[in-house]
Coordinates of C-alpha atoms and ligand atoms in Angstrom, one line a residue:
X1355 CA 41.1 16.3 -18.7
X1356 CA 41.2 13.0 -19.1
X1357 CA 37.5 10.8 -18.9
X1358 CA 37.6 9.6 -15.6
X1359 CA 35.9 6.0 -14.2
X1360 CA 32.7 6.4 -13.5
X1361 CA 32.6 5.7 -9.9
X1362 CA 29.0 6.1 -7.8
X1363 CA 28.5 5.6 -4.2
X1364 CA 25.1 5.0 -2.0
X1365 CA 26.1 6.7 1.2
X1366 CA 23.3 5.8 3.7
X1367 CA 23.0 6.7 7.3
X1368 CA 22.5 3.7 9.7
X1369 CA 19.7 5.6 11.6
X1370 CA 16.5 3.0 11.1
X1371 CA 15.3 1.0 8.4
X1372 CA 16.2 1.8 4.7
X1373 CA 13.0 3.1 3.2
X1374 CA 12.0 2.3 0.2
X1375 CA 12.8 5.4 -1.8
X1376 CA 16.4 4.6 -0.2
X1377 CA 16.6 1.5 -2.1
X1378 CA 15.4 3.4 -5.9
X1379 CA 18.6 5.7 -5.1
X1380 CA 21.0 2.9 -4.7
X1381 CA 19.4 0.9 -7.9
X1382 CA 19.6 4.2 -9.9
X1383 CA 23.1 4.0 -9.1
X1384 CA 24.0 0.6 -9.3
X1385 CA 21.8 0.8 -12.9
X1386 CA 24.4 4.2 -13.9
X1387 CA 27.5 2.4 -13.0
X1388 CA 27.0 -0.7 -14.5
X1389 CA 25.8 1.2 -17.7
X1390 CA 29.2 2.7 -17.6
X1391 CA 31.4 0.1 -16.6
X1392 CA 32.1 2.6 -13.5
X1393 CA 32.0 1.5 -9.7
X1394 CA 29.8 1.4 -7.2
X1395 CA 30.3 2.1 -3.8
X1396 CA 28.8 1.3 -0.3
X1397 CA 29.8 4.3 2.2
X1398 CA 27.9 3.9 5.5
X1399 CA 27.7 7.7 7.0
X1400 CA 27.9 7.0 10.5
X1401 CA 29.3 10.5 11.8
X1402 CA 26.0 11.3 14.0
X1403 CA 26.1 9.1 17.1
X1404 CA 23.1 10.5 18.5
X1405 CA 21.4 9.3 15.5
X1406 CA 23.1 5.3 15.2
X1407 CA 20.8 2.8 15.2
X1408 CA 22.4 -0.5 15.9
X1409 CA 21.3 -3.5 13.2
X1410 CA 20.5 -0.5 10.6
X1411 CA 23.6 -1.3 8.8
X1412 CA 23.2 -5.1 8.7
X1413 CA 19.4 -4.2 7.7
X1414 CA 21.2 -2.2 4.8
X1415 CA 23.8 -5.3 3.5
X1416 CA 20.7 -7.6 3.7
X1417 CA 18.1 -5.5 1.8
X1418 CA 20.4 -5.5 -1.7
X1419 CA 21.7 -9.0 -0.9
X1420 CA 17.9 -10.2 -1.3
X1421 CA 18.1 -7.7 -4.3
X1422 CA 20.5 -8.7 -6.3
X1423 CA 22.0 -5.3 -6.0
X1424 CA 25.8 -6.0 -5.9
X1425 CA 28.3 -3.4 -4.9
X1426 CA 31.8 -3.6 -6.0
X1427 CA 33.7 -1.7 -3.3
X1428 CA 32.3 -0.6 0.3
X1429 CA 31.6 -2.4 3.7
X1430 CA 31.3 -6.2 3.3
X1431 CA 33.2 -6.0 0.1
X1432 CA 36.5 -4.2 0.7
X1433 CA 38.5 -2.0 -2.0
X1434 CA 41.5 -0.1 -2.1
X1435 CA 39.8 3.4 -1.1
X1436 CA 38.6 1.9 2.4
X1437 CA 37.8 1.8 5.0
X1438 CA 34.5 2.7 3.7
X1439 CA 32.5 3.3 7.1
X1440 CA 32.8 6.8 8.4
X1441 CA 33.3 6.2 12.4
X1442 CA 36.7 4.1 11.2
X1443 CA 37.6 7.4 8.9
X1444 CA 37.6 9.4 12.3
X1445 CA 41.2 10.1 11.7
X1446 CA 41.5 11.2 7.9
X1447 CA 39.1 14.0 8.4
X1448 CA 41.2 16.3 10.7
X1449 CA 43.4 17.1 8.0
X1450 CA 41.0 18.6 6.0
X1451 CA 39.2 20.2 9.0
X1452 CA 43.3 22.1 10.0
X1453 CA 43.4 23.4 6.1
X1454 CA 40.0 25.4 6.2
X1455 CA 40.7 26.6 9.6
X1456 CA 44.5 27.7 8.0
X1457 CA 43.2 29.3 5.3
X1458 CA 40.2 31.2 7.0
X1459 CA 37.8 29.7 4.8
X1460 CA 36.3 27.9 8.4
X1461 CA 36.2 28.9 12.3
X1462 CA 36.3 28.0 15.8
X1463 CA 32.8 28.3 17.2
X1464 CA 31.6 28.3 20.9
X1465 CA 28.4 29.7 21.2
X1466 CA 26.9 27.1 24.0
X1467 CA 23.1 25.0 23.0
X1468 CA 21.7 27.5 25.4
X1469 CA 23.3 30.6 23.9
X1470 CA 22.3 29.3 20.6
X1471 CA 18.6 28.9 21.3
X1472 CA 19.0 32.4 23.4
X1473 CA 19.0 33.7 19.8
X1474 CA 16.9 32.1 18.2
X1475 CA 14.1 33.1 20.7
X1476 CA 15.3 36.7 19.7
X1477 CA 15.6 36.6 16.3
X1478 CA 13.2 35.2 14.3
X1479 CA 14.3 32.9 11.6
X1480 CA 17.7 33.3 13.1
X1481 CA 20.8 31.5 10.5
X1482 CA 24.2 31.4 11.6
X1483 CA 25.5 33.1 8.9
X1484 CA 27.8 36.4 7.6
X1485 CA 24.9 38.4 9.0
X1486 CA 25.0 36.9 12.4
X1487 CA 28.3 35.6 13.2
X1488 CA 29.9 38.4 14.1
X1489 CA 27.5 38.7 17.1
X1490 CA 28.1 35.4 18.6
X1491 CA 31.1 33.8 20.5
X1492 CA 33.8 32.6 17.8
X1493 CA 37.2 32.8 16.7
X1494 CA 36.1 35.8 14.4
X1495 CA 34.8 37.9 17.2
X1496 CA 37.1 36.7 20.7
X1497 CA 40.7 37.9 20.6
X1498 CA 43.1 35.7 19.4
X1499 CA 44.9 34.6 23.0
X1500 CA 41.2 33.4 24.1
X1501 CA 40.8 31.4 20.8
X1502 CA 43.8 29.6 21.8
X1503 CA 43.2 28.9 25.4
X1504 CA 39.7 28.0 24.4
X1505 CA 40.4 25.2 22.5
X1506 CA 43.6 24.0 23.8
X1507 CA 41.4 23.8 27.2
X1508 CA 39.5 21.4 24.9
X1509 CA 36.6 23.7 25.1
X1510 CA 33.7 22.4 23.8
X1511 CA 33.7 24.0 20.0
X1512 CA 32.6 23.1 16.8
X1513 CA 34.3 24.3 13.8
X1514 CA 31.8 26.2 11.1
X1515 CA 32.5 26.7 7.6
X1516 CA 32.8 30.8 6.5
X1517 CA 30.6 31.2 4.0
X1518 CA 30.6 34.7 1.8
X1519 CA 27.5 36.2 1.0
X1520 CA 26.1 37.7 -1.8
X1521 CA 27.9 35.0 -4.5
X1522 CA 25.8 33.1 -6.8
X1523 CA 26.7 29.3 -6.6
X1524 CA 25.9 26.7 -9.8
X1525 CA 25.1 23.5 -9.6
X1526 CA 25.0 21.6 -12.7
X1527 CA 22.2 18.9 -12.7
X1528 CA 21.8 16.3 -15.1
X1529 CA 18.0 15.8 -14.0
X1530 CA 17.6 19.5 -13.0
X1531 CA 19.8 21.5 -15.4
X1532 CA 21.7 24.5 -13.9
X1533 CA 20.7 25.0 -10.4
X1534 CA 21.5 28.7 -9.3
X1535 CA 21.8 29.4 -5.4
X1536 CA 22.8 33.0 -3.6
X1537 CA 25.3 31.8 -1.2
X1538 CA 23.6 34.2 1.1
X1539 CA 20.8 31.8 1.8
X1540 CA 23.5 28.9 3.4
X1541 CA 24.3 29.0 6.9
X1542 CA 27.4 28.3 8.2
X1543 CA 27.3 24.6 8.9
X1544 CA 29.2 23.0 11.2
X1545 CA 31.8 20.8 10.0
X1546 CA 33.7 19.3 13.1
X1547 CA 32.9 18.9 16.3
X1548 CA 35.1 18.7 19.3
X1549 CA 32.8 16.8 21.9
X1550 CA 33.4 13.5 19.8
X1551 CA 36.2 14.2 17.4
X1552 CA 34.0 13.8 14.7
X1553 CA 33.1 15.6 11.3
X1554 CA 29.5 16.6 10.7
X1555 CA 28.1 14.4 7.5
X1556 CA 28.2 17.8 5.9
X1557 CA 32.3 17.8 5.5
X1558 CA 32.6 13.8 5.9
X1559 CA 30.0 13.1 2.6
X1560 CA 32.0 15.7 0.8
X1561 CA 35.5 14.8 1.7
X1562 CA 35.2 11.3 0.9
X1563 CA 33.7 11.6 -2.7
X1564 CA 36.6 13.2 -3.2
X1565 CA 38.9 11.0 -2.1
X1566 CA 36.9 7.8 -3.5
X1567 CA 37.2 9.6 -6.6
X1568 CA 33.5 10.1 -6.9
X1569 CA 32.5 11.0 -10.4
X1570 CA 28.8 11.3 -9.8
X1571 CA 26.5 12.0 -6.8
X1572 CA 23.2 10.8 -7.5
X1573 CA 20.8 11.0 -4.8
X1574 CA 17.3 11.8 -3.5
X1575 CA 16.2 15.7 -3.9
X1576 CA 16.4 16.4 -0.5
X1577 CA 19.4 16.7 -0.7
X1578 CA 19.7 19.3 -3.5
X1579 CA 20.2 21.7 -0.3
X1580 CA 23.2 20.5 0.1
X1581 CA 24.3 20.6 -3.1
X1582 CA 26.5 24.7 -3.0
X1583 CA 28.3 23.2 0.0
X1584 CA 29.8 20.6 -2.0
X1585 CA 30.6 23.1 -5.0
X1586 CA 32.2 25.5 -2.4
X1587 CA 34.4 23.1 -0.5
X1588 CA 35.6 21.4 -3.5
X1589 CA 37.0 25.1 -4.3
X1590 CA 37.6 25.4 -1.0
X1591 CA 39.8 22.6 -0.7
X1592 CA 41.3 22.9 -4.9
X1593 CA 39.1 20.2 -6.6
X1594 CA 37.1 21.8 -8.5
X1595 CA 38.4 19.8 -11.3
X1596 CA 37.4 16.7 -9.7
X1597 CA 33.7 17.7 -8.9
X1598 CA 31.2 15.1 -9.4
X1599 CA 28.1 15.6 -11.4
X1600 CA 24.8 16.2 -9.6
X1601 CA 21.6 14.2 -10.3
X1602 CA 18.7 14.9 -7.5
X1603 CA 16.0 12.6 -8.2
X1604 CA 12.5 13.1 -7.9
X1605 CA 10.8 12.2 -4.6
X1606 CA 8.9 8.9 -4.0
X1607 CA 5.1 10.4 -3.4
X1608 CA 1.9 9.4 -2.1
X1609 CA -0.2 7.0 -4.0
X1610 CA -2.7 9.5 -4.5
X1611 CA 0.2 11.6 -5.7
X1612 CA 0.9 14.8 -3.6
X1613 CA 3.6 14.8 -0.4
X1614 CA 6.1 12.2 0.0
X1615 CA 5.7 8.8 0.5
X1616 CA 5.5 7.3 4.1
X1617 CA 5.3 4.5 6.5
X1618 CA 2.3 5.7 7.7
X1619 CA 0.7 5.9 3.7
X1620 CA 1.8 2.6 3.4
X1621 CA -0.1 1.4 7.2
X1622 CA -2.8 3.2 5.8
X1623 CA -3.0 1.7 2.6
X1624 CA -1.7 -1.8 3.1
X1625 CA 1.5 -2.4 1.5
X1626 CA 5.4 -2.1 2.8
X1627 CA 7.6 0.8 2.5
X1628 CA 10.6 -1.1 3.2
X1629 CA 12.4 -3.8 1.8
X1630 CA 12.3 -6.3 4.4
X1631 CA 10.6 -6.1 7.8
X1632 CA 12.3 -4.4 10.4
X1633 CA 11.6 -3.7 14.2
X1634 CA 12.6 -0.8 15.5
X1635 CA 15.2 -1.7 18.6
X1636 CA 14.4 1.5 20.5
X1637 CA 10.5 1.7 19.8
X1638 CA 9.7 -1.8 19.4
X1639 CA 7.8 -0.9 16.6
X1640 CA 7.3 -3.3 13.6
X1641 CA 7.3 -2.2 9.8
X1642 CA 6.7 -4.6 7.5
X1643 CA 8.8 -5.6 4.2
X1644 CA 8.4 -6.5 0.5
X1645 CA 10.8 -9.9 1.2
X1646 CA 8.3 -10.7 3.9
X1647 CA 5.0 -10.0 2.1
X1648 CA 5.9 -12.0 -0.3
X1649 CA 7.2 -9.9 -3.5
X1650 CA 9.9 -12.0 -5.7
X1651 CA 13.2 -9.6 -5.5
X1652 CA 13.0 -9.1 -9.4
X1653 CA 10.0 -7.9 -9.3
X1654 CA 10.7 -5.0 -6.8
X1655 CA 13.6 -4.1 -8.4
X1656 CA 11.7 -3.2 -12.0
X1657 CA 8.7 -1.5 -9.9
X1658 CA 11.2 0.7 -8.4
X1659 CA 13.1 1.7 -11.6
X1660 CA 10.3 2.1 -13.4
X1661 CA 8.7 5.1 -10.6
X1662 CA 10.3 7.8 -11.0
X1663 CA 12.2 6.6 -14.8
X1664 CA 11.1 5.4 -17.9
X1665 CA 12.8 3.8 -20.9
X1666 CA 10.6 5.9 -23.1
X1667 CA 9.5 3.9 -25.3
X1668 CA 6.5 2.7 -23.1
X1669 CA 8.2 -1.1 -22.5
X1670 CA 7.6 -2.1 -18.5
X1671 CA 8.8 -5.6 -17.7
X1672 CA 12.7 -5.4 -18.0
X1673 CA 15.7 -8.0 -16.6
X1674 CA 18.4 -6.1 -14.9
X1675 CA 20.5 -6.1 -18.1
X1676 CA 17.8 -4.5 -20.3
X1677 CA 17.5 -1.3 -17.6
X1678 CA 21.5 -0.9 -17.4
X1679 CA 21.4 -0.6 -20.9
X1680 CA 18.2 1.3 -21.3
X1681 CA 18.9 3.7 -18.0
X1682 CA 19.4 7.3 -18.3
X1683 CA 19.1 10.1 -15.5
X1684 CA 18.0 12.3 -18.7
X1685 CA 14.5 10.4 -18.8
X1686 CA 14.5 10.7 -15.2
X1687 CA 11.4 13.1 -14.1
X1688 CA 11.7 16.4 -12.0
X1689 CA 8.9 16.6 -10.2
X1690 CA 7.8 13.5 -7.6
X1691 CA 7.3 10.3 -8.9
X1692 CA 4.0 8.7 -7.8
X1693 CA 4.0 5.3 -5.7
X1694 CA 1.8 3.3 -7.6
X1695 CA 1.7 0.1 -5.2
X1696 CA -0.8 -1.4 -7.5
X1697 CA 1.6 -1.2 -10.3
X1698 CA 4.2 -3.3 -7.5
X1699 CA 1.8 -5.9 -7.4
X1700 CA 0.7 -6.1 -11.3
X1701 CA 5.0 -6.7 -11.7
X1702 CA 4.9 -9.5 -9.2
X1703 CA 2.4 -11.2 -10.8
X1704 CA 3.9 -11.2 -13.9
X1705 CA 7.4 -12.4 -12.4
X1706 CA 6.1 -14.9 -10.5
X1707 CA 4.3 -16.2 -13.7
X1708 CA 7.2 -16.3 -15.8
X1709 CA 8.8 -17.7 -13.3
X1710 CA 10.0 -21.5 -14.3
X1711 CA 7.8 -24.2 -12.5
X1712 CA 10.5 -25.6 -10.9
X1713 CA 11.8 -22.8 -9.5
X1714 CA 7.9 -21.7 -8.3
X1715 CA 7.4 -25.0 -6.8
X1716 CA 10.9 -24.5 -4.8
X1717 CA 9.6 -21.3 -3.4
X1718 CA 6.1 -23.1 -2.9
X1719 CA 7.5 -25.8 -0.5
X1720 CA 8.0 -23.8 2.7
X1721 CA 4.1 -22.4 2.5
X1722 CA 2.9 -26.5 1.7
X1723 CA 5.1 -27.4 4.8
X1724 CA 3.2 -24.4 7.2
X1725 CA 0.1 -26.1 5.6
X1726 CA 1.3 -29.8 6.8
X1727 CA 1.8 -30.9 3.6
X1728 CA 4.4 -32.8 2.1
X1729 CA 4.6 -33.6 -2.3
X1730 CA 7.1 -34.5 -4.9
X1731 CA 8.6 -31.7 -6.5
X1732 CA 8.0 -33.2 -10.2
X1733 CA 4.1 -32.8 -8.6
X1734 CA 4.6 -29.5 -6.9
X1735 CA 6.3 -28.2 -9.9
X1736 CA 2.9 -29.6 -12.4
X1737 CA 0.4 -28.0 -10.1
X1738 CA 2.0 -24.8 -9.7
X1739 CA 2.3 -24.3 -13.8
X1740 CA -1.4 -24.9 -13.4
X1741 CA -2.9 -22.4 -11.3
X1742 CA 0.3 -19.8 -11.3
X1743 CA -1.9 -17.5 -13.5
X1744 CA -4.4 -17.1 -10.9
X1745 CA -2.3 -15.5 -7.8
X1746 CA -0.1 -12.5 -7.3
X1747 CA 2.0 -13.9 -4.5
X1748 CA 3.3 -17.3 -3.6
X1749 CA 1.7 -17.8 -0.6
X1750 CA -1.9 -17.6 -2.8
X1751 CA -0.7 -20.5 -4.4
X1752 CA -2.1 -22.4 -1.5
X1753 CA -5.6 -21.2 -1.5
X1754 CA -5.8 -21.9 -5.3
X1755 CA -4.3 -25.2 -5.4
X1756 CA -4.8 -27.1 -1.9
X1757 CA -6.7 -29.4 -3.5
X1758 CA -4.7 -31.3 -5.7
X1759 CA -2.6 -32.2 -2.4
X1760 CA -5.5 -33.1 0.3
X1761 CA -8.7 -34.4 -0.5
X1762 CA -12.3 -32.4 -0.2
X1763 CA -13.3 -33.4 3.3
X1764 CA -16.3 -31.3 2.9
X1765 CA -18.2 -29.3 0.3
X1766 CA -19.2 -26.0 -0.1
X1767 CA -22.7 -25.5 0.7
X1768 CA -23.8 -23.0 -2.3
X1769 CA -21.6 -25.3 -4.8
X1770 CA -23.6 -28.1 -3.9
X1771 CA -27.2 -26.5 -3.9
X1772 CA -26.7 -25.4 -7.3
X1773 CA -24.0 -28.2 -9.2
X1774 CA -25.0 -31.3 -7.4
X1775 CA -28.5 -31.8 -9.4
X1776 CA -30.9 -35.2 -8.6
X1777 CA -29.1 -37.5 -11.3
X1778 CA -25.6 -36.8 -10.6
X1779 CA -25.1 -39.5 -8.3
X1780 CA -26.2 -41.7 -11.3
X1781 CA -23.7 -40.1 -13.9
X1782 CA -20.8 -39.7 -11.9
X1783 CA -21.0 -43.7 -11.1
X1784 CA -21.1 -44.0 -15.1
X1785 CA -18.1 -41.4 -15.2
X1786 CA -16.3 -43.2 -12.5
X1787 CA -16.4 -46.1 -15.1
X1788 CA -15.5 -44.7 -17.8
X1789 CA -12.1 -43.1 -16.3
X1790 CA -11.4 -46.6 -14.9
X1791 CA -11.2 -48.0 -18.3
X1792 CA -9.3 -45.1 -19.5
X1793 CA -6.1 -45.2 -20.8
X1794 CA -4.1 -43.1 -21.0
X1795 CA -4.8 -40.6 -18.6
X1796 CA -3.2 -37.9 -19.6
X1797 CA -5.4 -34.6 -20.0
X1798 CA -6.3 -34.4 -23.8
X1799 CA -7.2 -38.1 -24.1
X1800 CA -9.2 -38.1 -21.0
X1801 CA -11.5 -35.3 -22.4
X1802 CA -12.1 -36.7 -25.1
X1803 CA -13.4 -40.5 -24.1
X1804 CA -15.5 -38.4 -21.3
X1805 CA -17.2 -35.7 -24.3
X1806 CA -17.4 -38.8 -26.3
X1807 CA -19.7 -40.9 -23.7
X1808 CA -21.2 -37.9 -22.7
X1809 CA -22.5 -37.5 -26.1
X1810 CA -23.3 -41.3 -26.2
X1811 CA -25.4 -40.8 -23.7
X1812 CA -27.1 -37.4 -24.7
X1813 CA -26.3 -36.2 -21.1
X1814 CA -25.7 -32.5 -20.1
X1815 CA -22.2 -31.5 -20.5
X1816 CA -21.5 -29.1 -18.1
X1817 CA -24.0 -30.5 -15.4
X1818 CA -21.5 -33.6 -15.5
X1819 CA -18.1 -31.3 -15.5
X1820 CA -19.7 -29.6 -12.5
X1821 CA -20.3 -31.8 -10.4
X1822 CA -17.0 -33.8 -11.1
X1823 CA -15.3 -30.5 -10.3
X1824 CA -17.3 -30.3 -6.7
X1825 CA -16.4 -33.6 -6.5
X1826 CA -13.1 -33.1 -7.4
X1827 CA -12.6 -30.1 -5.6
X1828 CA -14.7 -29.7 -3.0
X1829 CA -15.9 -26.4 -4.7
X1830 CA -16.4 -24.1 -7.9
X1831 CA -13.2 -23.3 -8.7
X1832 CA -10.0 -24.4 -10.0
X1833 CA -8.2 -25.3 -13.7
X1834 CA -9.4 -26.8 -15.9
X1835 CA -11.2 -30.4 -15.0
X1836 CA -8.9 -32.5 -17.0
X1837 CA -5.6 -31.0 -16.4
X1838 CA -7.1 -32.1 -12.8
X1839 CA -7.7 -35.4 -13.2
X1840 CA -4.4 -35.8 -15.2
X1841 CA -2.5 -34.6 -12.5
X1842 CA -4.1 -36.3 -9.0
X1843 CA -4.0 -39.5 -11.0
X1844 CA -7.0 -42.3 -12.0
X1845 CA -6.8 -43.9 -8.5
X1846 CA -7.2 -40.0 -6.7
X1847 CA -9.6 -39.2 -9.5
X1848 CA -12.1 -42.0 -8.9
X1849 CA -11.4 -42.3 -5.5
X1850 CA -13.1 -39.1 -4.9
X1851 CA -15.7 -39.2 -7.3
X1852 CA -17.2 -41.6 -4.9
X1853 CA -16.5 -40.1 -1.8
X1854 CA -18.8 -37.8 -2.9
X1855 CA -21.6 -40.0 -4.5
X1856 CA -21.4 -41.2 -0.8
X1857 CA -21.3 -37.9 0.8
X1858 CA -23.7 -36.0 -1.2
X1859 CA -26.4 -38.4 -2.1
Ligands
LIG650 N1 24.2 10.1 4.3 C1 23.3 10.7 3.4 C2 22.0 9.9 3.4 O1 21.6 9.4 4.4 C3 23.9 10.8 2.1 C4 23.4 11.8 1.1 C5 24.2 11.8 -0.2 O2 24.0 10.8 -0.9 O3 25.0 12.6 -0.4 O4 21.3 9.8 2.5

């Protein structure tokens, strides 16, 4: 056969926000196809009603828009195997649904909710399966005549796959291996159902990788269940030829490392599970995101390949083009992949601080505007290279660099007890001098008349730096003192040297 296109699909279900683990499918995917030069798809899986959630699917197109996850084919991007949102599929799958019924290989079912949970009161552990279904109410145990008047009465039905007991199903995995189930563990899931005129996700999902052409189906292992359904209705149907390759990735666990990851971990623990914030429409409830809490999109996305995949050779930061080149479901692990949240903030740190300045300082503007404050950005962009090394998240940059836009209107207490000594209101009036007649200003020039005069005058060097820097600063903290001065400017500089000779003396 002939190698096909790689074509990949992320085929969420619009029920709530996309959790985080969600988002590591779709990259995983989007990292394989792009690898390949294959496709990949956006299907949203919108069979279950009961289960919509309205906004989820907006939440979905947003989340890898902030990414930088691009599809090539799906909803908001069109394609010629569309329309790539279940509901509007509503018509292609009854086809499919007619052929299993004509061939036996499915069934009319219409064993009532309350019949249904009759049995399972009675038998424990009860399946609907080849052991079962001859004792219920279906097209296999009514006469034919009643089948018919059953379901041209539109009687409520659902139509169940017939599944044969007793057969040993593969599934090849190219994270797993070969997966071997006895087809006598699967129940016979339903695959249609007459109340809406819809198929179940079980025979939707299946029927549409087929006809999008699907070459692999990578997804979360909790689906690995499902896995022998798709093997047997691709035979079912003739296209066992055509079946995708499996890979079920490991689950997304705990930070401490056992059970899977959750929102309540991340309540717990303080940091988001999802990628932007989301409230719930029905519960009102509020989950917070990584676009909101400040991570840079970049970042995210090489946290998230990174748990749960490795490159192997021990690298960590990686642009997008490195991992499509690097990525392989081979070095993907089996068991769970531990959510190292720390490890999420360590990668924004060191995007946000290779960030360009420029770029930082554009990002910066909307915190200095909540804080009232308005600069230039060739300023912004200087004080932002300066104290970048010092926070994990824009909105820090405020705390570490408020200073250089308003001056100290008071002083910290403890600074002042222990920099602002009985002669520095003498030597910061000599310093104040000294800088006037400086010139230039610049940084390196600056330090050098100041240890130059400081020498001179056989004064204490740091005694004089420290309280500059309270002066300065208002506190104990901040870059280094001349990068300071450099930056507010001579006028700034002095100007607040004797605010505080006045203040503190
Ligand atoms: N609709 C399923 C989900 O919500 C798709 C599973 C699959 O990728 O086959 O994840």
């Amino acid at each position: 056969m002939a190698q096909r296109k790689v074509r990949v699909r992320f085929a969420p279900s619009p029920t709530g926000a996309l959790h985080i683990g969600g988002v590591r499918t779709a990259l995983y995917n989007y990292l394989f196809a792009k690898q390949r030069g294959g496709d990949f798809l956006l299907r949203i899986e919108d069979t279950d009603s009961q289960r919509f959630v309205p906004g989820a699917e907006e939440y979905i197109t947003e989340s890898f828009r902030w990414l930088g996850i691009a599809f090539d084919e799906g909803v908001g991007v069109g394609g010629d195997y569309g329309p790539y949102r279940q509901s509007e599929r509503k018509c292609i799958y009854r086809e499919y649904v007619d052929r299993l019924l004509n061939a036996g290989l499915a069934y009319y079912a219409f064993d009532t909710p309350e019949e249904l949970e009759d049995k399972r009161k009675e038998t424990a552990n009860f399946q609907y399966d080849a052991s079962t279904r001859m004792q219920m109410r279906n097209s296999l145990t009514l006469p034919a005549e009643e089948t018919k008047r059953l379901t041209a009465n539109g009687e409520k039905y659902v139509v169940r796959i017939k599944i044969e007991p007793g057969e040993a199903i593969h599934v090849q995995d190219l994270i797993r291996g070969e997966v071997v189930i006895n087809s006598s563990v699967l129940d016979d899931k339903v695959l249609f159902k007459a109340a809406d005129q819809l198929p179940t996700y079980h025979l939707a999902n299946i029927v549409d990788d087929h006809l999008m052409e699907i070459t692999h189906v990578i997804r979360g292992e909790e689906w690995l269940p499902s896995a022998p359904l798709h093997v047997l209705l691709y035979r079912y149907f003739g296209w066992t030829d055509a079946m995708p390759q499996f890979a079920h990735l490991p689950l997304l666990l705990k930070p401490e490392g056992s059970g899977k990851l959750s929102k309540r971990d991340g309540d717990r623990l303080g940091f988001p599970v999802f990628p932007l914030e989301w409230k719930d429409p029905n519960t009102g409830e509020q989950s917070s995101g990584y676009r909101e809490s400040g991570y840079l999109p970049e970042a995210v996305v090489n946290f998230l390949a990174l748990s749960g995949w490795n490159p192997g050779d021990g690298r960590e930061m990686m642009s997008t083009g490195e991992m499509i080149q690097l990525f392989n479901l081979e070095h993907c692990s089996k068991s769970g992949a531990r959510f190292d949240y720390e490890k999420g903030k360590w990668f924004n740190h060191q995007y946000l601080v290779k960030k360009d300045n420029k770029e930082l300082a554009l990002l910066f503007l909307p915190v200095l505007e909540e804080h009232q404050t308005e600069a230039a950005l060739d300023y912004v962009e200087k004080v932002v290279g300066l104290v970048k090394e010092r926070v994990t998240f824009v909105k820090e940059l405020w705390e570490q660099s408020s200073f250089f836009f308003i001056a100290p209107t008071g002083y910290d207490e403890k600074a002042v007890k222990k920099r602002w000594k009985g002669d520095s209101a003498a030597q910061l009036t000599e310093l104040a001098e000294v800088l006037r007649a400086q010139v230039p200003f610049d940084a390196h020039s600056t330090e050098e008349t100041v240890k130059a005069w400081i020498e001179s005058k056989g004064y204490h060097l740091g005694n004089i730096m420290n309280a500059a820097r309270l002066a300065l600063v208002g506190e104990s903290k901040g870059p280094h003192i001349f990068d300071i001065t450099e930056t507010i400017g001579k006028e700034e500089t002095i100007k607040r040297i004797q605010q505080a000779i006045t203040k503190l003396s």
